């Protein structure tokens, strides 16, 4: 039988995309686990990381955008809250490491952008709202990269507005595939010029930009889709989707104690269920992967050794 999860025998390490969701990056323990996962991975692949905002932050940003309406005091209170969230996380995970001080600089710059976005827009919708929502992922990618660097795994944050080209349907923008693919491939050719000194890019999920460079977001839960688009553009050997549950279940394990965990799932079945909102993934996640037969491995950041659930293409070709 064809082994979809075997590494390729090529000289260039195969690209493997690692997507970490909000609960996997929102606390110190899973963040530290993530660093271990990537340290193991660099041995036999070129990891490309895609991150969500820390859990709960995008919801806060939605509220901040709705509340602030250009009011300075309200905007400042939200910025303080969100800043505190990331600062606490950075201290928990980086402690006294110099990277914590460096992250503080990034944090301040990003928070002042956020403050400006919240204070200037009287009616926050469209582009102004997306500028606000994007800051959750923009604050996360540099922190995640700092954790990797501190653990001895060279990493660099990458803002996906340089990679994902979208239309201007703010809040639910559509990724323009042809241009996005070219941008990702050109970016990566420059990024990884030296295969002997591998650097892990840490890309912001959820966001992209229009032709004129305006930031967009691709719909709530969109980091899954960002990761899938990136995996497809890079012809990744697989997408590893790291989350807070041990895999995919027949029903929601939080509300159904009898839910069974699945070891393996056929791609088309998974795609149908995903579209019906059943597997806890963005409904379009599997679309970019289907025609390229790129498998998905759903795994748990809290229990990295657990087998997880493999979504495998039905036809062994490739
Ligand atoms: N942070 C965004 C959201 O909460 C995107 C994601 O997590 O996938 O919707
Ligand atoms: Mg999600």
XYZ file of C-alpha atoms and ligand atoms in Angstrom:
328
model
C 0.000 0.000 0.000
C 1.180 3.535 -0.741
C 2.422 5.238 2.410
C 1.133 8.790 2.270
C 3.109 9.772 5.299
C 6.538 8.479 4.252
C 9.202 11.161 3.730
C 10.450 11.705 0.207
C 13.905 10.468 -0.798
C 14.728 13.791 -2.478
C 17.875 15.756 -1.506
C 15.963 18.907 -0.672
C 14.106 18.358 2.551
C 10.388 18.091 1.828
C 8.230 20.992 2.971
C 5.828 20.160 5.756
C 3.308 22.771 6.894
C 2.551 22.945 10.634
C -0.559 24.881 11.568
C -1.004 25.747 15.237
C -4.459 26.931 16.284
C -5.309 29.497 18.955
C -5.373 27.041 21.868
C -1.978 25.670 20.769
C -0.345 29.086 20.968
C -2.367 30.712 23.739
C -0.518 29.185 26.700
C 3.079 28.495 27.657
C 2.833 24.690 27.809
C 1.600 24.011 24.265
C 3.905 26.731 22.933
C 6.869 24.970 24.514
C 5.616 21.661 23.133
C 5.381 23.264 19.707
C 9.054 24.204 19.899
C 9.910 20.563 20.670
C 7.735 19.363 17.777
C 9.603 21.622 15.357
C 13.026 20.733 16.742
C 12.212 17.113 15.948
C 10.801 18.007 12.548
C 13.822 19.925 11.221
C 15.740 16.660 11.153
C 13.851 15.437 8.106
C 11.859 18.287 6.645
C 11.672 22.013 6.024
C 8.918 23.071 8.415
C 6.722 25.995 7.465
C 4.631 27.192 10.406
C 1.264 28.939 10.197
C -0.148 30.405 13.413
C -3.475 31.682 14.663
C -3.884 34.468 17.195
C -3.775 33.351 20.844
C -7.133 31.815 21.788
C -9.797 34.431 22.487
C -7.871 37.376 21.059
C -9.708 37.612 17.728
C -13.014 37.637 19.641
C -11.620 40.482 21.759
C -10.541 42.363 18.650
C -14.016 41.968 17.154
C -15.431 43.505 20.331
C -12.744 46.203 20.410
C -13.591 47.206 16.841
C -17.298 47.339 17.654
C -16.813 49.273 20.944
C -14.159 51.809 20.110
C -15.586 53.774 17.172
C -12.775 56.255 17.363
C -13.123 56.808 21.125
C -9.636 57.193 22.578
C -10.326 55.930 26.094
C -12.143 52.797 24.911
C -9.476 52.084 22.303
C -6.716 52.514 24.891
C -8.420 50.152 27.322
C -8.661 47.437 24.662
C -5.067 47.940 23.579
C -3.947 47.613 27.206
C -5.935 44.380 27.566
C -4.623 42.782 24.421
C -1.099 43.944 25.184
C -1.336 42.408 28.644
C -2.493 39.116 27.138
C 0.571 38.759 24.866
C 2.988 40.228 27.389
C 1.916 37.696 30.022
C 2.222 34.890 27.494
C 5.689 36.092 26.439
C 6.824 36.222 30.065
C 5.383 32.782 30.796
C 7.097 31.163 27.866
C 10.300 33.193 27.480
C 10.941 34.190 31.109
C 14.136 36.240 31.355
C 15.459 35.297 27.928
C 16.721 38.274 25.877
C 14.089 37.317 23.295
C 11.444 38.545 25.755
C 12.903 42.074 25.680
C 13.170 41.911 21.885
C 9.570 40.775 21.636
C 8.509 43.732 23.772
C 9.750 46.061 20.997
C 7.670 44.239 18.387
C 4.709 44.204 20.749
C 4.874 47.967 21.320
C 5.053 48.731 17.607
C 2.153 46.412 16.806
C 0.053 47.777 19.672
C 0.539 51.343 18.530
C -0.689 50.317 15.058
C -3.697 48.726 16.729
C -4.342 51.830 18.821
C -4.199 53.991 15.702
C -6.569 51.660 13.846
C -9.064 51.699 16.732
C -8.847 55.447 17.324
C -9.074 56.720 13.802
C -12.040 54.751 12.519
C -15.345 56.175 13.700
C -17.328 53.495 11.988
C -15.227 50.390 11.969
C -16.078 48.171 9.090
C -14.392 46.800 5.995
C -10.708 47.593 5.720
C -10.513 49.367 9.096
C -11.959 46.342 10.891
C -9.618 43.934 9.106
C -6.636 46.080 10.142
C -7.785 45.595 13.743
C -8.523 41.862 13.466
C -5.160 41.153 11.832
C -3.216 42.234 14.893
C -3.923 38.976 16.792
C -1.897 36.936 14.312
C 0.632 39.752 13.839
C 1.375 39.694 17.562
C 1.583 35.898 17.608
C 3.975 35.083 14.763
C 6.931 37.061 16.236
C 6.318 35.512 19.664
C 6.197 31.997 18.252
C 9.402 32.682 16.284
C 11.047 34.044 19.456
C 10.187 30.822 21.302
C 11.728 28.736 18.525
C 14.859 30.887 18.414
C 15.249 30.662 22.182
C 15.030 26.866 21.941
C 17.827 26.856 19.348
C 15.622 26.418 16.302
C 16.268 29.380 13.940
C 12.970 30.977 12.949
C 11.641 34.148 11.398
C 8.150 35.686 11.485
C 6.509 36.317 8.113
C 3.487 38.562 7.531
C 1.092 36.758 5.195
C -0.044 40.025 3.600
C 3.074 39.590 1.457
C 1.928 36.095 0.423
C -1.835 35.704 0.259
C -3.407 37.883 -2.433
C -7.162 38.245 -1.974
C -10.109 40.182 -3.343
C -11.438 43.089 -1.275
C -14.369 41.355 0.417
C -13.222 42.468 3.857
C -13.923 40.024 6.661
C -14.393 37.135 4.262
C -11.935 37.725 1.441
C -11.380 35.116 -1.252
C -7.813 33.984 -1.898
C -6.776 34.580 -5.504
C -5.016 31.358 -6.163
C -2.795 31.983 -9.202
C -1.222 35.139 -7.854
C -0.935 33.741 -4.335
C 0.863 30.647 -5.577
C 3.407 32.730 -7.511
C 3.968 35.022 -4.546
C 4.505 32.128 -2.146
C 6.889 30.343 -4.491
C 8.909 33.503 -5.192
C 9.054 34.378 -1.504
C 10.243 30.913 -0.521
C 12.917 30.790 -3.241
C 14.441 33.894 -1.614
C 13.785 32.774 1.933
C 15.556 29.434 1.720
C 18.689 30.065 -0.300
C 20.869 27.897 1.935
C 19.470 24.391 2.554
C 22.340 23.663 4.993
C 21.155 26.308 7.446
C 17.472 25.815 7.688
C 15.279 28.614 9.050
C 11.653 28.026 9.991
C 9.261 30.677 8.661
C 6.403 31.449 11.055
C 3.564 32.834 8.962
C 0.500 34.704 10.222
C -2.671 32.755 9.419
C -6.029 34.394 8.662
C -4.737 37.462 6.793
C -3.867 38.494 3.265
C -3.889 41.649 1.175
C -5.547 43.132 -1.887
C -3.706 44.242 -5.034
C -3.180 47.689 -3.506
C -1.709 46.187 -0.328
C -4.711 46.688 1.973
C -4.893 44.037 4.708
C -7.796 41.589 4.478
C -9.000 38.668 6.592
C -10.299 35.482 5.000
C -13.096 34.552 7.440
C -13.194 33.388 11.064
C -11.202 30.224 11.616
C -9.336 31.090 8.413
C -5.853 30.053 9.578
C -6.725 26.515 8.544
C -7.370 27.747 5.042
C -4.184 29.861 5.043
C -2.199 26.764 5.978
C -3.873 24.689 3.262
C -3.242 27.332 0.600
C 0.400 27.593 1.650
C 0.781 23.785 1.692
C -0.671 23.556 -1.798
C 1.469 26.385 -3.208
C 4.604 24.762 -1.792
C 3.573 21.253 -2.824
C 4.025 20.207 0.796
C 4.301 16.515 1.661
C 1.578 17.061 4.241
C -0.223 19.523 6.447
C -0.004 18.893 10.179
C -2.846 20.628 11.951
C -1.958 20.951 15.643
C -4.839 21.587 17.974
C -6.036 21.005 21.555
C -7.859 17.711 20.949
C -6.290 14.371 20.160
C -7.718 14.114 16.654
C -11.003 14.150 14.826
C -14.082 12.632 16.386
C -17.376 11.289 15.097
C -19.114 13.975 17.174
C -17.991 16.929 19.288
C -16.204 15.296 22.272
C -16.932 18.339 24.461
C -20.684 17.751 24.297
C -20.841 14.024 23.416
C -18.928 11.791 25.856
C -19.606 8.819 23.557
C -17.775 10.456 20.629
C -15.257 8.096 18.984
C -11.862 9.287 17.842
C -11.004 8.447 14.239
C -7.553 7.048 13.344
C -7.909 7.565 9.667
C -10.395 9.303 7.457
C -10.909 9.214 3.728
C -10.306 12.605 2.111
C -13.675 13.013 0.396
C -15.533 11.929 3.535
C -13.521 14.434 5.569
C -14.173 17.120 2.987
C -17.918 16.562 3.076
C -17.954 16.646 6.877
C -15.731 19.725 6.994
C -18.033 21.581 4.620
C -20.943 20.624 6.867
C -19.066 22.227 9.783
C -18.465 18.909 11.534
C -14.733 18.525 12.040
C -13.957 21.842 13.683
C -11.974 23.036 10.683
C -12.626 25.988 8.399
C -15.149 24.632 5.817
C -12.814 25.179 2.835
C -9.641 23.784 4.412
C -9.510 20.620 2.356
C -10.363 22.229 -0.996
C -6.854 23.367 -1.966
C -5.391 20.044 -0.819
C -7.820 17.691 -2.545
C -6.643 17.988 -6.134
C -2.988 17.803 -5.071
C -3.476 14.745 -2.843
C -1.821 16.447 0.112
C -2.710 14.522 3.288
C -3.588 16.150 6.598
C -2.559 14.904 10.018
C -4.610 16.318 12.902
C -2.578 16.196 16.107
C -2.675 17.383 19.692
C -0.167 19.976 20.913
C -0.819 18.933 24.518
C -0.042 15.278 23.679
C 2.406 15.323 20.774
C 2.935 11.549 20.962
C -0.739 10.712 20.508
C -1.439 9.198 17.063
C -4.006 11.839 15.997
C -6.191 11.441 12.915
C -4.881 11.069 9.374
C -6.927 12.353 6.461
C -5.655 10.428 3.481
C -6.319 10.726 -0.221
C -8.275 7.757 -1.526
C -6.272 7.161 -4.662
C -2.592 6.262 -4.308
C -1.040 8.471 -7.002
C 1.834 11.048 -6.719
N -7.698 34.066 14.729
C -8.707 33.852 13.716
C -10.042 33.491 14.346
O -10.127 33.364 15.553
C -8.284 32.828 12.705
C -8.086 31.429 13.237
O -7.887 31.239 14.440
O -8.078 30.500 12.443
O -11.003 33.380 13.657
Mg -9.485 27.551 14.380
